[in-house]
């Protein structure tokens, strides 16, 4: 494993674990949901890039890259849409 790969994977793991700890400590649904955005936009792409650099180009590597790109592009907007739904539901309950 190269130094670059190790750094990318370590940073990705730190982002994911940090967000998981923060989400577990949060009491508000919106704060928990907010912790998904850094995971999908930063953590998973760092991990995927580290995996792609380590592995030679295969169909599996291509699949990993495709999943990472799809998650990075669609994750934050979906999180925002779910947050809007939660906020609207909480307003209706009041």
Short mmCIF file of C-alpha atoms in Angstrom, two decimals:
data_model
loop_
_atom_site.label_atom_id
_atom_site.label_comp_id
_atom_site.label_asym_id
_atom_site.label_seq_id
_atom_site.Cartn_x
_atom_site.Cartn_y
_atom_site.Cartn_z
CA UNK A 1 0.00 0.00 0.00
CA UNK A 2 1.46 3.34 -1.00
CA UNK A 3 1.62 6.35 1.29
CA UNK A 4 -0.99 8.16 -0.82
CA UNK A 5 -3.40 5.25 -0.56
CA UNK A 6 -2.88 4.99 3.19
CA UNK A 7 -3.50 8.71 3.64
CA UNK A 8 -6.67 8.66 1.51
CA UNK A 9 -8.10 5.63 3.30
CA UNK A 10 -7.17 7.03 6.73
CA UNK A 11 -8.80 10.38 5.98
CA UNK A 12 -11.93 8.65 4.67
CA UNK A 13 -12.14 6.49 7.78
CA UNK A 14 -11.66 9.52 10.04
CA UNK A 15 -14.49 11.38 8.30
CA UNK A 16 -16.85 8.40 8.53
CA UNK A 17 -16.04 7.61 12.17
CA UNK A 18 -16.20 11.27 13.20
CA UNK A 19 -19.61 11.68 11.60
CA UNK A 20 -20.86 8.42 13.12
CA UNK A 21 -19.80 9.48 16.61
CA UNK A 22 -21.39 12.91 16.17
CA UNK A 23 -24.60 11.39 14.81
CA UNK A 24 -24.78 8.94 17.71
CA UNK A 25 -24.39 11.79 20.21
CA UNK A 26 -26.97 14.03 18.53
CA UNK A 27 -30.51 14.15 19.82
CA UNK A 28 -32.05 15.99 16.90
CA UNK A 29 -33.00 14.16 13.72
CA UNK A 30 -31.80 17.01 11.51
CA UNK A 31 -28.35 16.99 13.14
CA UNK A 32 -28.12 13.22 12.64
CA UNK A 33 -29.13 13.62 9.03
CA UNK A 34 -26.65 16.46 8.57
CA UNK A 35 -23.85 14.06 9.50
CA UNK A 36 -24.56 12.02 6.36
CA UNK A 37 -23.53 14.82 4.01
CA UNK A 38 -19.79 14.75 4.86
CA UNK A 39 -19.81 10.96 4.64
CA UNK A 40 -21.35 10.90 1.16
CA UNK A 41 -19.50 13.93 -0.19
CA UNK A 42 -16.07 13.38 1.37
CA UNK A 43 -15.62 10.14 3.33
CA UNK A 44 -16.80 7.63 0.74
CA UNK A 45 -14.99 9.35 -2.17
CA UNK A 46 -11.73 9.32 -0.21
CA UNK A 47 -12.15 5.62 0.59
CA UNK A 48 -13.14 4.80 -2.98
CA UNK A 49 -10.19 6.69 -4.40
CA UNK A 50 -7.84 4.86 -2.05
CA UNK A 51 -9.28 1.51 -3.12
CA UNK A 52 -9.13 2.45 -6.81
CA UNK A 53 -5.48 3.49 -6.56
CA UNK A 54 -4.53 0.27 -4.77
CA UNK A 55 -6.32 -2.12 -7.11
CA UNK A 56 -5.46 -2.53 -10.74
CA UNK A 57 -8.15 -1.51 -13.20
CA UNK A 58 -10.77 -4.25 -13.21
CA UNK A 59 -14.54 -4.41 -13.47
CA UNK A 60 -14.66 -4.39 -9.68
CA UNK A 61 -12.62 -1.18 -9.53
CA UNK A 62 -14.90 0.36 -12.14
CA UNK A 63 -17.93 -0.62 -10.09
CA UNK A 64 -16.42 0.94 -6.96
CA UNK A 65 -15.70 4.17 -8.84
CA UNK A 66 -19.23 4.24 -10.31
CA UNK A 67 -20.82 3.74 -6.89
CA UNK A 68 -18.61 6.44 -5.34
CA UNK A 69 -19.49 8.94 -8.07
CA UNK A 70 -23.21 8.19 -7.84
CA UNK A 71 -23.17 8.51 -4.05
CA UNK A 72 -21.14 11.73 -4.10
CA UNK A 73 -23.47 13.31 -6.66
CA UNK A 74 -26.83 12.14 -5.30
CA UNK A 75 -26.15 11.90 -1.55
CA UNK A 76 -26.14 15.59 -0.55
CA UNK A 77 -29.28 16.55 -2.55
CA UNK A 78 -31.16 13.54 -1.17
CA UNK A 79 -30.08 14.47 2.34
CA UNK A 80 -31.39 18.00 1.77
CA UNK A 81 -34.71 16.71 0.47
CA UNK A 82 -35.12 14.40 3.47
CA UNK A 83 -34.24 17.29 5.81
CA UNK A 84 -36.95 19.43 4.20
CA UNK A 85 -39.44 16.61 4.70
CA UNK A 86 -38.47 16.22 8.37
CA UNK A 87 -38.72 19.97 8.95
CA UNK A 88 -42.15 20.12 7.30
CA UNK A 89 -43.37 17.15 9.34
CA UNK A 90 -42.13 18.74 12.58
CA UNK A 91 -43.96 21.99 11.71
CA UNK A 92 -47.19 20.09 11.09
CA UNK A 93 -46.87 18.35 14.46
CA UNK A 94 -46.72 21.66 16.31
#
